[in-house]
Coordinates of C-alpha atoms and ligand atoms in Angstrom, one line a residue:
M965 CA 188.5 174.6 -86.2
R966 CA 191.9 176.4 -85.5
R967 CA 190.1 178.3 -82.8
H968 CA 188.8 175.3 -81.0
L969 CA 192.2 173.4 -81.3
R970 CA 193.6 176.7 -79.7
E971 CA 191.1 177.0 -76.8
R972 CA 191.9 173.1 -75.8
E973 CA 195.7 174.3 -75.8
E974 CA 196.8 172.0 -78.4
D975 CA 200.4 171.7 -79.5
R976 CA 200.8 174.4 -82.4
D977 CA 202.3 172.1 -84.3
L978 CA 199.7 169.5 -84.2
T979 CA 197.1 171.9 -84.7
R980 CA 199.1 173.0 -88.0
V981 CA 198.8 169.2 -89.2
I982 CA 195.2 169.1 -88.5
C983 CA 194.4 172.3 -90.0
E984 CA 196.8 171.5 -93.0
L985 CA 194.5 167.9 -93.5
A986 CA 191.4 170.0 -93.2
T987 CA 192.5 172.2 -95.9
A988 CA 193.5 169.2 -97.8
S989 CA 190.0 168.0 -97.8
R990 CA 188.8 170.9 -99.4
Y991 CA 190.6 170.1 -102.8
I992 CA 189.8 166.6 -102.4
I993 CA 186.1 167.2 -102.3
N994 CA 186.1 169.4 -104.9
S995 CA 188.1 166.7 -107.0
I996 CA 185.1 164.4 -106.2
R997 CA 182.5 166.6 -107.1
T998 CA 184.1 168.0 -110.3
G999 CA 186.8 165.8 -111.2
E1000 CA 186.4 163.2 -114.0
L1001 CA 185.8 159.6 -112.9
G1002 CA 188.3 158.2 -115.2
V1003 CA 191.0 155.8 -114.6
A1004 CA 194.8 156.5 -114.2
G1005 CA 196.4 156.7 -117.4
T1006 CA 193.5 158.2 -119.5
S1007 CA 193.3 161.7 -120.4
N1008 CA 190.7 164.1 -119.7
L1009 CA 189.5 166.6 -122.4
Y1010 CA 192.1 169.0 -122.0
G1011 CA 194.8 166.1 -122.8
E1012 CA 195.8 165.8 -119.1
S1013 CA 196.8 162.5 -117.9
Q1014 CA 193.9 161.4 -115.7
L1015 CA 194.7 160.6 -112.0
K1016 CA 192.6 158.2 -110.2
L1017 CA 190.8 160.1 -107.2
D1018 CA 192.6 158.3 -104.8
V1019 CA 196.3 159.0 -106.3
L1020 CA 195.1 162.5 -106.3
A1021 CA 193.8 162.7 -102.9
D1022 CA 197.2 161.4 -101.8
R1023 CA 199.0 163.9 -103.9
I1024 CA 197.2 166.5 -102.1
I1025 CA 197.7 165.3 -98.8
R1026 CA 201.3 164.8 -99.2
K1027 CA 201.7 168.2 -100.3
R1028 CA 199.9 169.7 -97.5
M1029 CA 201.7 167.6 -94.9
T1030 CA 205.5 168.6 -96.5
H1031 CA 204.3 172.1 -96.2
T1032 CA 203.9 171.9 -92.3
G1033 CA 207.7 171.1 -92.1
V1034 CA 206.9 169.1 -88.9
I1035 CA 206.4 165.7 -90.5
A1036 CA 209.0 162.9 -90.2
S1037 CA 207.3 160.2 -92.4
I1038 CA 204.2 159.4 -94.2
A1039 CA 202.5 155.6 -94.7
S1040 CA 200.0 156.1 -97.3
E1041 CA 197.9 153.1 -98.4
E1042 CA 198.2 154.8 -102.0
D1043 CA 202.1 154.2 -101.6
G1044 CA 202.5 151.1 -99.8
E1045 CA 205.9 151.9 -98.1
I1046 CA 207.1 154.6 -95.4
Q1047 CA 208.2 157.8 -97.1
I1048 CA 210.9 159.6 -94.9
I1049 CA 209.9 163.3 -95.0
D1050 CA 212.5 164.7 -92.3
P1051 CA 214.1 162.3 -90.0
D1052 CA 214.3 165.3 -87.2
G1053 CA 210.4 165.7 -88.1
K1054 CA 207.9 165.8 -85.0
Y1055 CA 205.2 163.6 -86.1
S1056 CA 204.4 160.9 -88.4
L1057 CA 201.0 159.9 -90.5
A1058 CA 199.7 156.9 -91.8
F1059 CA 196.5 157.5 -93.9
D1060 CA 194.1 156.3 -96.5
P1061 CA 193.6 159.1 -98.7
L1062 CA 190.5 158.4 -100.1
D1063 CA 189.3 154.8 -98.5
G1064 CA 186.3 153.4 -100.7
S1065 CA 187.0 155.2 -103.7
S1066 CA 185.4 152.2 -105.8
L1067 CA 182.0 154.0 -104.2
V1068 CA 182.5 157.3 -105.8
D1069 CA 181.2 156.2 -109.4
V1070 CA 178.1 155.2 -107.7
N1071 CA 177.7 158.3 -105.6
L1072 CA 178.0 156.6 -102.4
A1073 CA 179.9 158.5 -99.2
V1074 CA 183.9 158.1 -99.2
G1075 CA 186.7 159.4 -96.7
T1076 CA 190.0 160.4 -95.7
I1077 CA 191.4 158.4 -92.9
V1078 CA 194.5 159.7 -91.0
G1079 CA 196.5 158.1 -87.6
I1080 CA 199.1 160.6 -86.3
Y1081 CA 201.9 159.4 -84.4
K1082 CA 204.7 161.4 -82.5
G1083 CA 208.3 161.1 -84.0
A1084 CA 209.1 158.8 -86.8
D1085 CA 207.8 155.2 -85.8
V1086 CA 204.4 154.6 -87.5
L1087 CA 205.0 150.6 -86.8
S1088 CA 204.4 150.9 -83.1
P1089 CA 201.0 150.0 -81.8
G1090 CA 198.2 152.1 -82.4
R1091 CA 197.9 152.9 -78.6
E1092 CA 200.8 155.2 -79.2
M1093 CA 199.1 157.0 -81.7
I1094 CA 198.7 161.1 -80.3
G1095 CA 195.5 161.6 -82.6
A1096 CA 193.8 160.3 -85.3
L1097 CA 191.1 161.9 -87.6
Y1098 CA 188.7 161.2 -90.6
V1099 CA 186.6 163.2 -93.2
L1100 CA 183.8 161.8 -94.5
Y1101 CA 182.8 163.1 -98.2
G1102 CA 178.8 162.6 -98.2
P1103 CA 175.8 164.6 -98.7
R1104 CA 177.6 167.0 -95.9
C1105 CA 181.6 167.1 -95.9
T1106 CA 182.2 166.5 -92.0
L1107 CA 185.5 166.0 -90.1
V1108 CA 185.8 164.0 -87.0
Y1109 CA 189.1 164.1 -84.8
S1110 CA 190.5 163.3 -81.4
T1111 CA 193.8 164.2 -79.7
G1112 CA 193.1 162.0 -76.8
N1113 CA 190.7 164.4 -75.3
G1114 CA 187.5 163.3 -76.6
T1115 CA 186.1 162.7 -80.1
H1116 CA 184.7 165.9 -81.7
E1117 CA 182.5 166.3 -85.0
F1118 CA 182.8 169.3 -87.5
A1119 CA 181.1 170.3 -90.5
M1120 CA 182.0 172.1 -93.6
N1121 CA 180.1 175.4 -94.4
A1122 CA 179.3 177.3 -97.7
L1123 CA 182.9 179.0 -97.1
M1124 CA 184.2 175.5 -96.9
E1125 CA 185.5 176.2 -93.2
Y1126 CA 184.9 173.7 -90.4
T1127 CA 182.4 174.7 -87.9
L1128 CA 181.9 172.5 -84.7
V1129 CA 178.8 170.3 -84.5
Q1130 CA 179.5 168.5 -81.5
E1131 CA 182.2 167.8 -78.6
N1132 CA 182.8 164.7 -76.6
I1133 CA 180.9 162.3 -78.6
Q1134 CA 179.6 159.1 -76.5
I1135 CA 178.9 155.8 -77.8
A1136 CA 176.3 153.7 -75.5
E1137 CA 177.2 150.4 -74.1
Q1138 CA 175.0 148.7 -76.5
G1139 CA 173.6 149.4 -79.8
N1140 CA 170.9 148.5 -82.1
I1141 CA 172.5 148.7 -85.6
Y1142 CA 175.1 146.8 -86.9
A1143 CA 177.4 146.8 -90.3
P1144 CA 178.4 143.4 -91.4
G1145 CA 181.2 143.1 -93.9
G1146 CA 182.7 140.2 -96.0
T1147 CA 180.3 137.3 -96.9
R1148 CA 177.7 135.7 -94.6
N1149 CA 178.2 132.3 -95.8
Q1150 CA 182.1 132.5 -95.0
Y1151 CA 181.5 133.3 -91.2
T1152 CA 183.1 131.3 -88.6
P1153 CA 180.5 129.8 -86.0
G1154 CA 181.4 132.7 -83.4
V1155 CA 180.7 135.6 -85.9
E1156 CA 177.7 133.6 -87.4
A1157 CA 176.4 133.4 -83.7
F1158 CA 177.0 137.3 -83.1
V1159 CA 175.1 138.2 -86.1
S1160 CA 172.2 136.1 -85.1
H1161 CA 172.3 137.3 -81.7
L1162 CA 171.9 140.7 -83.0
E1163 CA 169.2 140.1 -85.5
E1164 CA 167.0 138.1 -82.6
R1165 CA 167.8 141.4 -80.6
G1166 CA 166.0 143.6 -83.4
S1167 CA 169.3 145.2 -84.3
K1168 CA 169.1 146.9 -87.8
L1169 CA 171.5 146.1 -90.8
R1170 CA 173.3 149.3 -92.0
Y1171 CA 176.2 148.6 -94.2
S1172 CA 177.4 151.2 -97.2
G1173 CA 180.5 149.1 -98.2
G1174 CA 182.5 152.2 -97.1
F1175 CA 184.3 152.1 -93.9
V1176 CA 184.1 155.6 -92.9
P1177 CA 180.5 156.1 -93.7
D1178 CA 179.9 153.1 -91.6
I1179 CA 182.1 153.8 -88.6
N1180 CA 180.7 157.6 -88.9
Q1181 CA 177.0 156.1 -88.4
V1182 CA 178.1 154.3 -85.2
L1183 CA 179.8 157.3 -83.8
I1184 CA 177.2 159.7 -84.6
K1185 CA 174.0 157.9 -84.0
G1186 CA 176.2 156.9 -80.9
H1187 CA 175.7 153.3 -80.8
G1188 CA 175.9 150.2 -82.8
V1189 CA 178.9 147.8 -83.9
F1190 CA 180.5 147.7 -87.4
L1191 CA 182.5 144.2 -88.1
Y1192 CA 184.8 143.1 -90.9
P1193 CA 185.8 139.6 -89.3
H1194 CA 188.2 137.1 -90.1
L1195 CA 186.1 134.7 -92.9
K1196 CA 186.8 131.1 -93.9
N1197 CA 188.4 132.4 -97.1
L1198 CA 190.1 135.4 -95.4
P1199 CA 191.3 134.5 -92.1
R1200 CA 192.7 137.9 -91.7
G1201 CA 190.1 139.8 -93.0
K1202 CA 190.4 142.7 -95.2
L1203 CA 191.1 145.9 -93.2
R1204 CA 194.4 147.3 -93.2
L1205 CA 195.4 147.9 -89.2
L1206 CA 197.7 151.1 -90.2
Y1207 CA 195.4 153.1 -92.2
E1208 CA 191.9 152.0 -91.3
L1209 CA 191.9 150.2 -88.0
N1210 CA 194.2 152.1 -85.7
P1211 CA 192.9 155.7 -86.3
M1212 CA 189.2 154.3 -86.3
A1213 CA 189.9 152.2 -82.8
F1214 CA 191.7 155.5 -81.6
L1215 CA 188.4 157.9 -82.2
V1216 CA 185.9 155.0 -81.1
E1217 CA 187.7 154.5 -77.6
Q1218 CA 187.8 158.0 -77.2
A1219 CA 183.9 157.9 -77.6
G1220 CA 183.4 155.7 -74.8
G1221 CA 183.3 152.8 -77.5
A1222 CA 185.9 149.4 -78.2
A1223 CA 187.8 148.0 -81.1
S1224 CA 189.0 144.4 -80.8
N1225 CA 190.1 141.9 -83.5
G1226 CA 188.1 139.2 -81.9
H1227 CA 190.8 138.4 -79.0
Q1228 CA 192.4 141.4 -78.2
R1229 CA 192.4 145.1 -78.4
I1230 CA 193.3 146.7 -81.6
L1231 CA 195.3 149.4 -80.4
D1232 CA 197.5 146.8 -78.7
L1233 CA 198.2 144.8 -81.6
V1234 CA 202.4 145.2 -82.8
P1235 CA 201.9 146.0 -86.8
E1236 CA 203.9 143.2 -88.8
G1237 CA 204.2 145.7 -91.5
I1238 CA 202.5 148.7 -93.2
E1239 CA 200.0 146.2 -95.0
H1240 CA 199.1 144.3 -92.1
R1241 CA 195.5 143.0 -92.1
E1242 CA 193.0 142.2 -89.1
P1243 CA 189.7 141.1 -88.7
V1244 CA 187.6 144.1 -86.7
F1245 CA 184.8 144.3 -84.4
I1246 CA 184.7 148.2 -83.6
G1247 CA 181.7 150.4 -81.6
S1248 CA 179.3 149.8 -78.6
K1249 CA 181.4 148.1 -76.1
A1250 CA 178.8 145.6 -74.8
D1251 CA 178.5 144.3 -78.4
V1252 CA 182.4 143.9 -78.8
A1253 CA 182.6 142.1 -75.9
K1254 CA 179.7 139.7 -76.7
V1255 CA 181.3 138.7 -80.0
E1256 CA 184.4 138.0 -78.0
E1257 CA 182.9 135.4 -75.8
L1258 CA 181.3 133.9 -78.6
I1259 CA 184.4 133.7 -80.5
R1260 CA 186.0 132.2 -77.3
A1261 CA 183.2 129.7 -76.7
L1262 CA 182.6 128.5 -80.2
E1263 CA 186.2 129.1 -82.1
S1264 CA 188.7 128.3 -79.6
Ligands
AFP1572 P1 187.7 150.0 -101.4 O1 188.8 151.1 -101.1 O2 188.7 149.1 -102.2 O3 186.8 150.7 -102.0 O4 187.5 149.2 -100.4 C1 186.5 150.0 -99.2 C2 187.0 149.1 -97.7 O5 188.2 148.7 -97.7 C3 186.6 149.8 -96.5 O6 186.0 151.1 -96.8 C4 185.3 149.0 -96.4 O7 184.7 148.7 -95.1 C5 185.3 147.6 -96.8 O8 186.5 147.8 -98.2 C6 184.1 147.0 -97.7 O9 184.5 145.7 -98.3 P2 183.6 144.8 -99.0 O10 183.5 145.3 -100.6 O11 184.1 143.3 -99.2 O12 182.4 144.7 -98.3

């Protein structure tokens, strides 16, 4: 991966950040595969206090990021507040160290999601990001990143090194898989009409309950749409703008897809705070445009 980044003449400090995140993922995948599934506060057989996997993942990433010496601030889903590391640092991160962590004990895939900003301000619109990546801890461990020049996939080999799988992933204009989050009886008229439209078109439902594997499926299959919409009982939806939506919107747009909150581009939204939640419709451009049209027609 380091060679790939150098060949593309990426900034050396940005290369360090991405490679240190890749290193962090080795420790995280090892913890997932070998660690106890206990909850924080319990102790393992050695009497050590048990860390929840997401707390452990958060600590691993923080340690590696501090080690780079180029980080200004960190906003982690685990911490709920922005931590200043070095006000003069070159980059800042917003990340979810282990998204979907509740799926580990049923052996479903989970992931780490990271958005990378120049300077110290992670509360700027996502379009200001200079990079994003996720690591998917599934049957294979894969890493997908973009620094604004396409979206690229790597896979971890037996030596725990990341080797290139594909460059410049492309998402087709329209798809035939969909991942519908939330509960259907809470869907609003525009969203209900959209899902009915997809089903009538023969789209197949593919939903794991993990944002990273569900987005990865749209990216790597090269078509489809993920939605976690505004719901009657959850008008802002569930997913967090900083830690989940902005990084994935960056990666999907770089692959020729689109990401909307049903009315406007996710990357244009001004964060109201680090816990800001937004509805999301993300994936094939025509599918995202279709749901925006139905929401306009049936909900305005
Ligand atoms: P957890 O991190 O609490 O497991 O939630 C995972 C998640 O934030 C995201 O990964 C999924 O897309 C979404 O929640 C699934 O939510 P539902 O369980 O309501 O479908």
